[in-house]
mmCIF file of C-alpha atoms in Angstrom:
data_model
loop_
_atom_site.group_PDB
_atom_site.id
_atom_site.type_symbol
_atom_site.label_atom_id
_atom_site.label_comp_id
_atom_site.label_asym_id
_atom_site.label_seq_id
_atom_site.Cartn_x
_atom_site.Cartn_y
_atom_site.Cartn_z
ATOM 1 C CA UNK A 1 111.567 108.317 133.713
ATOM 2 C CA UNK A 2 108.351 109.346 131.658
ATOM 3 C CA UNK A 3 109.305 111.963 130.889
ATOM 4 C CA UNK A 4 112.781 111.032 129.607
ATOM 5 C CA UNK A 5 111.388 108.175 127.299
ATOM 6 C CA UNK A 6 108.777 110.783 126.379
ATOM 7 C CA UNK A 7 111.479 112.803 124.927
ATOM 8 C CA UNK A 8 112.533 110.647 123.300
ATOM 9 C CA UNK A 9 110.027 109.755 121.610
ATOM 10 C CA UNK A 10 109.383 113.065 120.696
ATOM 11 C CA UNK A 11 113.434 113.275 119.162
ATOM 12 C CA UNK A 12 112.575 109.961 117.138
ATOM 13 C CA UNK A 13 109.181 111.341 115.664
ATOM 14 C CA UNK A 14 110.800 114.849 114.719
ATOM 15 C CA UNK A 15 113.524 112.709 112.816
ATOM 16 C CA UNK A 16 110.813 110.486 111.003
ATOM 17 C CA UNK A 17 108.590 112.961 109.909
ATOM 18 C CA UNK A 18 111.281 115.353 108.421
ATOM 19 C CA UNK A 19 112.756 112.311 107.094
ATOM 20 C CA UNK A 20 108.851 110.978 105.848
ATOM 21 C CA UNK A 21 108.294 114.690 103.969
ATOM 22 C CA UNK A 22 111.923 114.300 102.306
ATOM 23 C CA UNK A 23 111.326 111.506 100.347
ATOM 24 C CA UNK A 24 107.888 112.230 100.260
ATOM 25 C CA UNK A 25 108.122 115.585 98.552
ATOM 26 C CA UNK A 26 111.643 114.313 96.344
ATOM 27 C CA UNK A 27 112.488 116.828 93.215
ATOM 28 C CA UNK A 28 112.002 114.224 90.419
ATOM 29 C CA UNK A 29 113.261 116.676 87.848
ATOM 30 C CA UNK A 30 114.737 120.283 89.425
ATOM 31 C CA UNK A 31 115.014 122.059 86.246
ATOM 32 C CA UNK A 32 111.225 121.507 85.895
ATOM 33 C CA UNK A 33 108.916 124.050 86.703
ATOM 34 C CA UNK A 34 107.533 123.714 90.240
ATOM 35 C CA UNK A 35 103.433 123.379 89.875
ATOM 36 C CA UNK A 36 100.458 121.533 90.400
ATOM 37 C CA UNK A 37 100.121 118.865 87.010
ATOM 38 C CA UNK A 38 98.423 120.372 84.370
ATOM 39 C CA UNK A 39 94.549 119.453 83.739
ATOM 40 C CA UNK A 40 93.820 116.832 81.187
ATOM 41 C CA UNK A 41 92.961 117.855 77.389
ATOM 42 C CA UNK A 42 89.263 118.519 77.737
ATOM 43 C CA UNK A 43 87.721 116.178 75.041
ATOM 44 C CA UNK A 44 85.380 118.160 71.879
ATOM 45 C CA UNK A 45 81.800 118.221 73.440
ATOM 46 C CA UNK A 46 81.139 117.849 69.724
ATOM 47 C CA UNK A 47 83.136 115.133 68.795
ATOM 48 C CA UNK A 48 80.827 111.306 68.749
ATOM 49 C CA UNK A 49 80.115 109.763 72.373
ATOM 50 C CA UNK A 50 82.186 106.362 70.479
ATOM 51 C CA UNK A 51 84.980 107.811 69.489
ATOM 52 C CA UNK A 52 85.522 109.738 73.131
ATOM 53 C CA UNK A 53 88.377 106.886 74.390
ATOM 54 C CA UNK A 54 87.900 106.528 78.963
ATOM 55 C CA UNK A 55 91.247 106.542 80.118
ATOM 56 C CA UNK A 56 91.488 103.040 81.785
ATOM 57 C CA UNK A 57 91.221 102.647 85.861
ATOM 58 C CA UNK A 58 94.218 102.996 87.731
ATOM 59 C CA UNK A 59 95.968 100.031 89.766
ATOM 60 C CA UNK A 60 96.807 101.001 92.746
ATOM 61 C CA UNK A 61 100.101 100.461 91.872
ATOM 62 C CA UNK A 62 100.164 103.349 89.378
ATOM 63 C CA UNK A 63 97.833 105.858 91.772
ATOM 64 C CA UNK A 64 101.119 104.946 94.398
ATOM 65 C CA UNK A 65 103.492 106.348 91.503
ATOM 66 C CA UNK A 66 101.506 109.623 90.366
ATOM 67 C CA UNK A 67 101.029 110.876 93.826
ATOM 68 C CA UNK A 68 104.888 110.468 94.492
ATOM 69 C CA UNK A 69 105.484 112.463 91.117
ATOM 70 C CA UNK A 70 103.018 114.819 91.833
ATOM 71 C CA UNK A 71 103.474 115.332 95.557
ATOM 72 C CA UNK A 72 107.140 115.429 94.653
ATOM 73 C CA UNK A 73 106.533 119.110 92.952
ATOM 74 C CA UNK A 74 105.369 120.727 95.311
ATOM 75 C CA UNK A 75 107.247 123.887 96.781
ATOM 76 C CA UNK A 76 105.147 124.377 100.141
ATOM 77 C CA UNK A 77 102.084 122.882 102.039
ATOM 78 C CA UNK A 78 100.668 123.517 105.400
ATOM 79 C CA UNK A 79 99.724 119.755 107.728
ATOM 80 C CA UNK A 80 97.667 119.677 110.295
ATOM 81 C CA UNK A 81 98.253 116.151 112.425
ATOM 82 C CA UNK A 82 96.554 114.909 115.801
ATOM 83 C CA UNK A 83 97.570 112.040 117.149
ATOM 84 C CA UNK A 84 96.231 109.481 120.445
ATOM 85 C CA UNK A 85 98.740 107.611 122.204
ATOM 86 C CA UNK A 86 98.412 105.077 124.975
ATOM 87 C CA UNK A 87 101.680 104.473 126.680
ATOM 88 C CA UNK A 88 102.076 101.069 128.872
ATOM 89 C CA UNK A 89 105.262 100.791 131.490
ATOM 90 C CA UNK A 90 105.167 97.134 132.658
ATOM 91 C CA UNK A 91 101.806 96.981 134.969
ATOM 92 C CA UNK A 92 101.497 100.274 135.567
ATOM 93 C CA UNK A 93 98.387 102.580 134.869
ATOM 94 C CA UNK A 94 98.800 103.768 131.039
ATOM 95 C CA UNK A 95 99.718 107.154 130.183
ATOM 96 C CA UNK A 96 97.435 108.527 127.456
ATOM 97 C CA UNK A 97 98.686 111.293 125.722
ATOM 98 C CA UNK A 98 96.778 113.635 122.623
ATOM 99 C CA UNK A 99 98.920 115.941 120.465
ATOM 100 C CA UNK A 100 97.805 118.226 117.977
ATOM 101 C CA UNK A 101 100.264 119.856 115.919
ATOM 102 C CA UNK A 102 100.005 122.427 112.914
ATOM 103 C CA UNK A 103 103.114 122.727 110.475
ATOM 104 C CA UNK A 104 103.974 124.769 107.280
ATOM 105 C CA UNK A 105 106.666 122.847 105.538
ATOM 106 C CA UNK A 106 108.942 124.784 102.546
ATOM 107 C CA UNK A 107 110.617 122.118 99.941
ATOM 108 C CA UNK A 108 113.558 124.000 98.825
ATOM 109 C CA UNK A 109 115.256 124.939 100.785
ATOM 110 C CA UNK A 110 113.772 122.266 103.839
ATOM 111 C CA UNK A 111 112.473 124.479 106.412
ATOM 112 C CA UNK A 112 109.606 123.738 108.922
ATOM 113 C CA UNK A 113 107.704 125.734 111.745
ATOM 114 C CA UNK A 114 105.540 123.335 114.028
ATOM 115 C CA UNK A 115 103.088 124.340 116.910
ATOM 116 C CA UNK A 116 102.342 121.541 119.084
ATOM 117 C CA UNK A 117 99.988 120.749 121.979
ATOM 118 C CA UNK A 118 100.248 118.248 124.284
ATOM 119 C CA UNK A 119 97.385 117.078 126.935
ATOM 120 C CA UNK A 120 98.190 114.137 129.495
ATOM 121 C CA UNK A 121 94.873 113.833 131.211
ATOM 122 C CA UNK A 122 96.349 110.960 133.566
ATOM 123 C CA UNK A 123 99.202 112.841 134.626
ATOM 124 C CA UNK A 124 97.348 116.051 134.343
ATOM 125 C CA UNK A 125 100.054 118.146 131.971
ATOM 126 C CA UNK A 126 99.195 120.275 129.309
ATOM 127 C CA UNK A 127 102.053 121.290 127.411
ATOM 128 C CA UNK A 128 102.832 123.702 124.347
ATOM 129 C CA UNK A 129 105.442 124.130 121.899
ATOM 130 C CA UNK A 130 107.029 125.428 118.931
ATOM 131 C CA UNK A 131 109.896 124.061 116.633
ATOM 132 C CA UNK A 132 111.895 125.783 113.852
ATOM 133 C CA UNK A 133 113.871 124.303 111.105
ATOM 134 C CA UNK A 134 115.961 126.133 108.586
ATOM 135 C CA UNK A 135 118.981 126.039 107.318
ATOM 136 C CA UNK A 136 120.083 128.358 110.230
ATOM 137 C CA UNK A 137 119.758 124.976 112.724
ATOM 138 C CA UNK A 138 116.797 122.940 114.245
ATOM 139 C CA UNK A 139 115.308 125.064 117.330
ATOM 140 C CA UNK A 140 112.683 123.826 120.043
ATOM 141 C CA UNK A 141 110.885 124.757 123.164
ATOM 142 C CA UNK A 142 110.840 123.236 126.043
ATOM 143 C CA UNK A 143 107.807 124.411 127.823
ATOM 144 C CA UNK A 144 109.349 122.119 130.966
ATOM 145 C CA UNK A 145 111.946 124.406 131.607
ATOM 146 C CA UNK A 146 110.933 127.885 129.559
ATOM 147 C CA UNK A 147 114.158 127.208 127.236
ATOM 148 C CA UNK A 148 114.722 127.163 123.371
ATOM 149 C CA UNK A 149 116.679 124.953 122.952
ATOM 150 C CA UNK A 150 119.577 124.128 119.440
ATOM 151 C CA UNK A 151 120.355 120.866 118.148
ATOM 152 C CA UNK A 152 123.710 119.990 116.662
ATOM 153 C CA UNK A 153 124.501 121.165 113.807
ATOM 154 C CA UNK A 154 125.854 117.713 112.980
ATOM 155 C CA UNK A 155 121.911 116.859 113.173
ATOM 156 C CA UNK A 156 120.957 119.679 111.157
ATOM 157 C CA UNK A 157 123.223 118.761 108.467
ATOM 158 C CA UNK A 158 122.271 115.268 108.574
ATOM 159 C CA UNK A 159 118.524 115.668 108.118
ATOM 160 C CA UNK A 160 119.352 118.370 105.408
ATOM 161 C CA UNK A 161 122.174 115.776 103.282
ATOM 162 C CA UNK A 162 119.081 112.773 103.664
ATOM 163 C CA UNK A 163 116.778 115.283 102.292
ATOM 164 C CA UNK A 164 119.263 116.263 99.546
ATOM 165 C CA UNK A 165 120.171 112.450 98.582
ATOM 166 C CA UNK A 166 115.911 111.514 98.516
ATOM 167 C CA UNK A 167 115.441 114.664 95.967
ATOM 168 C CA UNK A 168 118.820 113.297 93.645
ATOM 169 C CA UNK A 169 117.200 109.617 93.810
ATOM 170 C CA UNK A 170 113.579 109.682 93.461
ATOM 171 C CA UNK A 171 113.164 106.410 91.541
ATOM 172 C CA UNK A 172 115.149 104.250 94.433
ATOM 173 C CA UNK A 173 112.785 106.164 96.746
ATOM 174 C CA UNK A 174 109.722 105.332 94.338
ATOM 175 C CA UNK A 175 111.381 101.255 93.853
ATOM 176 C CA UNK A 176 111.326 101.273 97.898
ATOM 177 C CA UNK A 177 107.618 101.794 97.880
ATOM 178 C CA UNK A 178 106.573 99.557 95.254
ATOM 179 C CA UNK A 179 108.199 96.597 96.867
ATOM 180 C CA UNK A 180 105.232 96.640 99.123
ATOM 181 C CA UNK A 181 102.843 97.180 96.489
ATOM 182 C CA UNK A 182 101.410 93.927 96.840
ATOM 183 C CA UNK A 183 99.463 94.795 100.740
ATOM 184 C CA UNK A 184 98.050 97.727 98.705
ATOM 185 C CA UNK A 185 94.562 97.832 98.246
ATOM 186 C CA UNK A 186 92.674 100.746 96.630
ATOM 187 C CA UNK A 187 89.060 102.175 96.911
ATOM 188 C CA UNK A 188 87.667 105.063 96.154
ATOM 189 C CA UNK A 189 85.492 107.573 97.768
ATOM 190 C CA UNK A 190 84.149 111.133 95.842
ATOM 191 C CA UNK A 191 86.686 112.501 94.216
ATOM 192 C CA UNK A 192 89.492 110.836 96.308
ATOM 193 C CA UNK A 193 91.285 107.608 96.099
ATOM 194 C CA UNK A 194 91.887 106.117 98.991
ATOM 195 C CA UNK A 195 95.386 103.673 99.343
ATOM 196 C CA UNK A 196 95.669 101.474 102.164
ATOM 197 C CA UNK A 197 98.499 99.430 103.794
ATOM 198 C CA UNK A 198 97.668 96.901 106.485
ATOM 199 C CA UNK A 199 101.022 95.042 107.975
ATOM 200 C CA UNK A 200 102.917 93.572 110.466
ATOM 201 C CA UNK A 201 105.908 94.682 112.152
ATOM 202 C CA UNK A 202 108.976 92.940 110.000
ATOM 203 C CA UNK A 203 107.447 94.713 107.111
ATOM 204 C CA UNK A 204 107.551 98.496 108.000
ATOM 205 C CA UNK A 205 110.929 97.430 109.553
ATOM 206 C CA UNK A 206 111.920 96.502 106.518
ATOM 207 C CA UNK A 207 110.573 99.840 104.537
ATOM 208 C CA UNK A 208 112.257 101.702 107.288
ATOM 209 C CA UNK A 209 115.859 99.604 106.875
ATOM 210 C CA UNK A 210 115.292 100.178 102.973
ATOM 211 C CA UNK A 211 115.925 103.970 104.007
ATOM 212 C CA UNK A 212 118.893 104.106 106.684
ATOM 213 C CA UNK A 213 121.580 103.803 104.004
ATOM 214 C CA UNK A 214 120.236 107.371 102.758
ATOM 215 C CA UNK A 215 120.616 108.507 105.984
ATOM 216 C CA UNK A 216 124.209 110.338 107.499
ATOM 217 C CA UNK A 217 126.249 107.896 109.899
ATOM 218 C CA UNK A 218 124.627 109.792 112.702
ATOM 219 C CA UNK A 219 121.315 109.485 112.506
ATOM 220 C CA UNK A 220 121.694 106.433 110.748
ATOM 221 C CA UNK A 221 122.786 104.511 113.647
ATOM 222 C CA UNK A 222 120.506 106.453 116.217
ATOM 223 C CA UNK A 223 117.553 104.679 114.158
ATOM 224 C CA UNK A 224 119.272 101.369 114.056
ATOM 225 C CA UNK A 225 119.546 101.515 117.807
ATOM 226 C CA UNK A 226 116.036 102.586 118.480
ATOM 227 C CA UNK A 227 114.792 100.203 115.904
ATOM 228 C CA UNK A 228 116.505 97.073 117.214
ATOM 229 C CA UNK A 229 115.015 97.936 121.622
ATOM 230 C CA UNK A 230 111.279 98.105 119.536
ATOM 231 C CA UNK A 231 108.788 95.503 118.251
ATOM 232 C CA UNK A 232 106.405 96.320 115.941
ATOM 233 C CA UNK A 233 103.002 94.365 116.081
ATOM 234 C CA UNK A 234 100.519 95.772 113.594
ATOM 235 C CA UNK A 235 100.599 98.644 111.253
ATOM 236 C CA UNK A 236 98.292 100.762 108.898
ATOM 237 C CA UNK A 237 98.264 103.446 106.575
ATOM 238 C CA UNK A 238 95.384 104.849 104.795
ATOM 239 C CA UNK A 239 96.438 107.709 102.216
ATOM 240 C CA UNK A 240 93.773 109.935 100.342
ATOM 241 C CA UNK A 241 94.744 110.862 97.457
ATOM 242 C CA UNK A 242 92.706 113.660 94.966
ATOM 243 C CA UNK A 243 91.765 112.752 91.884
ATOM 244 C CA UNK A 244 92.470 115.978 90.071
ATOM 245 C CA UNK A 245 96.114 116.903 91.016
ATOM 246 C CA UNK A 246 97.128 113.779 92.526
ATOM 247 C CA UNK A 247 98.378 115.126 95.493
ATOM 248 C CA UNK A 248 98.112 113.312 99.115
ATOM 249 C CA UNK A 249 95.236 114.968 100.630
ATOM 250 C CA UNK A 250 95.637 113.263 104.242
ATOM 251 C CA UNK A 251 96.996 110.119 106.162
ATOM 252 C CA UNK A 252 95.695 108.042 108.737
ATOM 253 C CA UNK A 253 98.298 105.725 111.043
ATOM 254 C CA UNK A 254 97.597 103.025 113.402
ATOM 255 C CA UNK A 255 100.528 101.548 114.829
ATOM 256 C CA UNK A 256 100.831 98.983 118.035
ATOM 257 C CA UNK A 257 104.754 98.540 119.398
ATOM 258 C CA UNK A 258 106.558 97.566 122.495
ATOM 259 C CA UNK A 259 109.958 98.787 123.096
ATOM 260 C CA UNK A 260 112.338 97.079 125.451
ATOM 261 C CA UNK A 261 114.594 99.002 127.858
ATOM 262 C CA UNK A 262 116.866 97.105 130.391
ATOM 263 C CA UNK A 263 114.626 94.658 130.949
ATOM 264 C CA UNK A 264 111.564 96.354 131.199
ATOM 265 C CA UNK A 265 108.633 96.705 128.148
ATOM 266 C CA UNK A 266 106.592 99.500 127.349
ATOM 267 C CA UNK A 267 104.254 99.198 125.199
ATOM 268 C CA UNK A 268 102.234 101.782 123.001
ATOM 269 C CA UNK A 269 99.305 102.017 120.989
ATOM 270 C CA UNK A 270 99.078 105.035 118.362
ATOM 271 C CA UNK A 271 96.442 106.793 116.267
ATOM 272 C CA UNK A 272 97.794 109.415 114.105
ATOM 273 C CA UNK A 273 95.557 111.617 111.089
ATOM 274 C CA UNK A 274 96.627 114.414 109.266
ATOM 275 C CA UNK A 275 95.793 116.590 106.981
ATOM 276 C CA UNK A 276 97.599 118.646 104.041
ATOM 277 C CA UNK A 277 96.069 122.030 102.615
ATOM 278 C CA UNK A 278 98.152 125.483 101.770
ATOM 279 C CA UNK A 279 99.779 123.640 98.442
ATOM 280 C CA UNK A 280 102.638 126.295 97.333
ATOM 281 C CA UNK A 281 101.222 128.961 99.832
ATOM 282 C CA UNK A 282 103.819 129.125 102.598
ATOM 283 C CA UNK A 283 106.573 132.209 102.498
ATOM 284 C CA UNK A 284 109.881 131.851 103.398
ATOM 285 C CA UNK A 285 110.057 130.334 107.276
ATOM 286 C CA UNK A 286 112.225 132.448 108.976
ATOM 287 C CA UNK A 287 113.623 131.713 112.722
ATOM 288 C CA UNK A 288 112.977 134.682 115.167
ATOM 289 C CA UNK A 289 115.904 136.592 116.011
ATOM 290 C CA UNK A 290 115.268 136.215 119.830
ATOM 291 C CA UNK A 291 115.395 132.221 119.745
ATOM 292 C CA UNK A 292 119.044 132.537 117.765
ATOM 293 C CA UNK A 293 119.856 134.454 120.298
ATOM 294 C CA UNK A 294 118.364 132.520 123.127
ATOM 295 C CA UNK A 295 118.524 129.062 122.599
ATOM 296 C CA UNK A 296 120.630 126.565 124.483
ATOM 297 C CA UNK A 297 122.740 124.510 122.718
ATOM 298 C CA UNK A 298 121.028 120.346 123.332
ATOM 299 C CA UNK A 299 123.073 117.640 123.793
ATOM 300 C CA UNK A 300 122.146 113.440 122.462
ATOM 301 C CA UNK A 301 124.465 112.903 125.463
ATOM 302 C CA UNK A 302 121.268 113.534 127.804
ATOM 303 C CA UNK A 303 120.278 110.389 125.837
ATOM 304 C CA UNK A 304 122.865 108.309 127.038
ATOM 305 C CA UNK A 305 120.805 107.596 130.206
ATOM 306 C CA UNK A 306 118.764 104.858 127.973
ATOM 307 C CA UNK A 307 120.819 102.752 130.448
ATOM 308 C CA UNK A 308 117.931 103.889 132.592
ATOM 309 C CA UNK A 309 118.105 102.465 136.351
ATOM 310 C CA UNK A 310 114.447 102.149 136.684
ATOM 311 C CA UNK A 311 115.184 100.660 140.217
ATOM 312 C CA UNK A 312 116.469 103.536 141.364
ATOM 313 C CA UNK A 313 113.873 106.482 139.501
ATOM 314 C CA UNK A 314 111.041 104.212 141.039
ATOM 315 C CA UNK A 315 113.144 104.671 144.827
ATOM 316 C CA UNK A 316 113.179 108.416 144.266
ATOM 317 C CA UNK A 317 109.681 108.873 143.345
ATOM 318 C CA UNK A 318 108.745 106.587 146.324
ATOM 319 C CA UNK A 319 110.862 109.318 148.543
#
């Protein structure tokens, strides 16, 4: 049962975070040339210290929409990401799970290679694997059964066509954001600023309904379905953001949910950082010919057991 919901978890999370570095990487012109912004005109040492004009201090607001522009052209980036988890099942002692993860991440075409670790000190599992994303198809390992395993291709093209539709409309993506401008606050710290959104549930549902209609049919619904068994209590996000080049330097995520499933509530607490270094430094990612040739083909079907008869898992681990 766990490990089931577990997966699944793991299935949602892949989906969000390819979608999340879509729209947040979106081509807002693709005949421009692909760089870092330009440095400002350096001012005439020479010229009088009153006629030098300080550019005013950003809102933050207008730090939001340069760091979408500017993340937007990147071609490549490398993210580190650990995240603590504390997973509830009605009474029952709390699983506590740590990943840490290490991606490289190519913007056109979308391609990804993740390395993951997973410790459960309560359960005492320690887990690692490896995903691939290309064009070619979305490949993972299952370290529970030794397998690589192939999504659909109907997935594949899915996340691909949402990625495609973010990149061709960067300023609904950008409109999207700035509705929630207002629980922005802004500070700053060395040569960072640092954005922060503190909110409740019915407002990052509502940022994540604002993006389902740019998502296929498929994957559309499997969000909407997910999204209507879960509760969302409290959520953060802190973004660092450099000065220089604008570019999101890392994230920090706090969210506390409960998810509802026949009856019965789990709950989970979440503590996510990461970190993104390697701007336009990754080569092509290419799949290994031995996982095309070995993976299994995975089914959502295996899903379908979300009509889980927890009455009947909790009988067979009794026996």
């Amino acid at each position: 049962m766990k490990k089931q919901l577990l997966k699944l978890f793991t299935v949602v999370f892949m989906v969000l975070l390819l979608a999340a570095c879509g729209s947040s990487t979106e081509t807002v012109n693709k005949n421009e040339d692909v760089s870092l912004p330009p440095e400002e005109e350096k001012v005439d040492a020479s010229e009088p210290a009153d006629e030098i004009e300080e550019e005013p201090a950003l809102t933050a607001e207008q730090v939001l929409e340069k760091t979408t522009e500017a993340t937007a052209e990147l071609k490549s980036y490398s993210m580190d990401m650990n995240i603590n988890q504390k997973i509830t099942l009605n009474d029952e002692e709390p699983i506590e799970m740590k990943t840490t993860s290490k991606s490289d991440l190519t913007l056109s075409p979308l391609a990804m290679y993740q390395s993951t670790k997973m410790n459960d000190p309560t359960m005492g599992i320690e887990m690692e694997s490896e995903t691939y994303f290309t064009e070619e198809g979305f490949f993972t390992y299952d370290p529970t059964f030794g397998e690589w395993y192939k999504f659909p291709s109907e997935f594949t093209a899915e996340l691909i066509e949402l990625t495609e539709m973010q990149q061709q409309n960067p300023a609904e993506q950008l409109e999207i954001l700035k509705s929630f401008s207002d629980e922005l606050s802004m500070t700053e710290e060395g040569n960072e600023y640092i954005l922060t959104f503190e909110g409740n549930g019915d407002q990052y549902e509502e940022l994540i309904n604002a993006t389902i209609p740019m998502m296929g049919d498929d994957m559309g619904e499997m969000l909407e379905e997910v999204l209507s068994m879960m509760k969302i209590n409290h959520i953060s996000y802190k973004i660092h953001v450099d000065k220089e080049t604008l570019v999101q330097t890392k994230m920090f995520i706090t969210m506390d949910m409960e998810m509802e499933i026949e009856g019965e509530v789990m709950s989970m607490y979440q503590e996510m950082d990461m970190s993104l270094y390697n701007y336009n430094e990754i080569d092509e990612i290419v799949i290994p010919q031995e996982v095309l040739d070995n993976a299994q083909e995975f089914s959502f079907d295996d899903f379908e057991d979300l009509d889980f008869d927890f009455e009947y898992e909790e009988e067979e681990e009794e026996n």
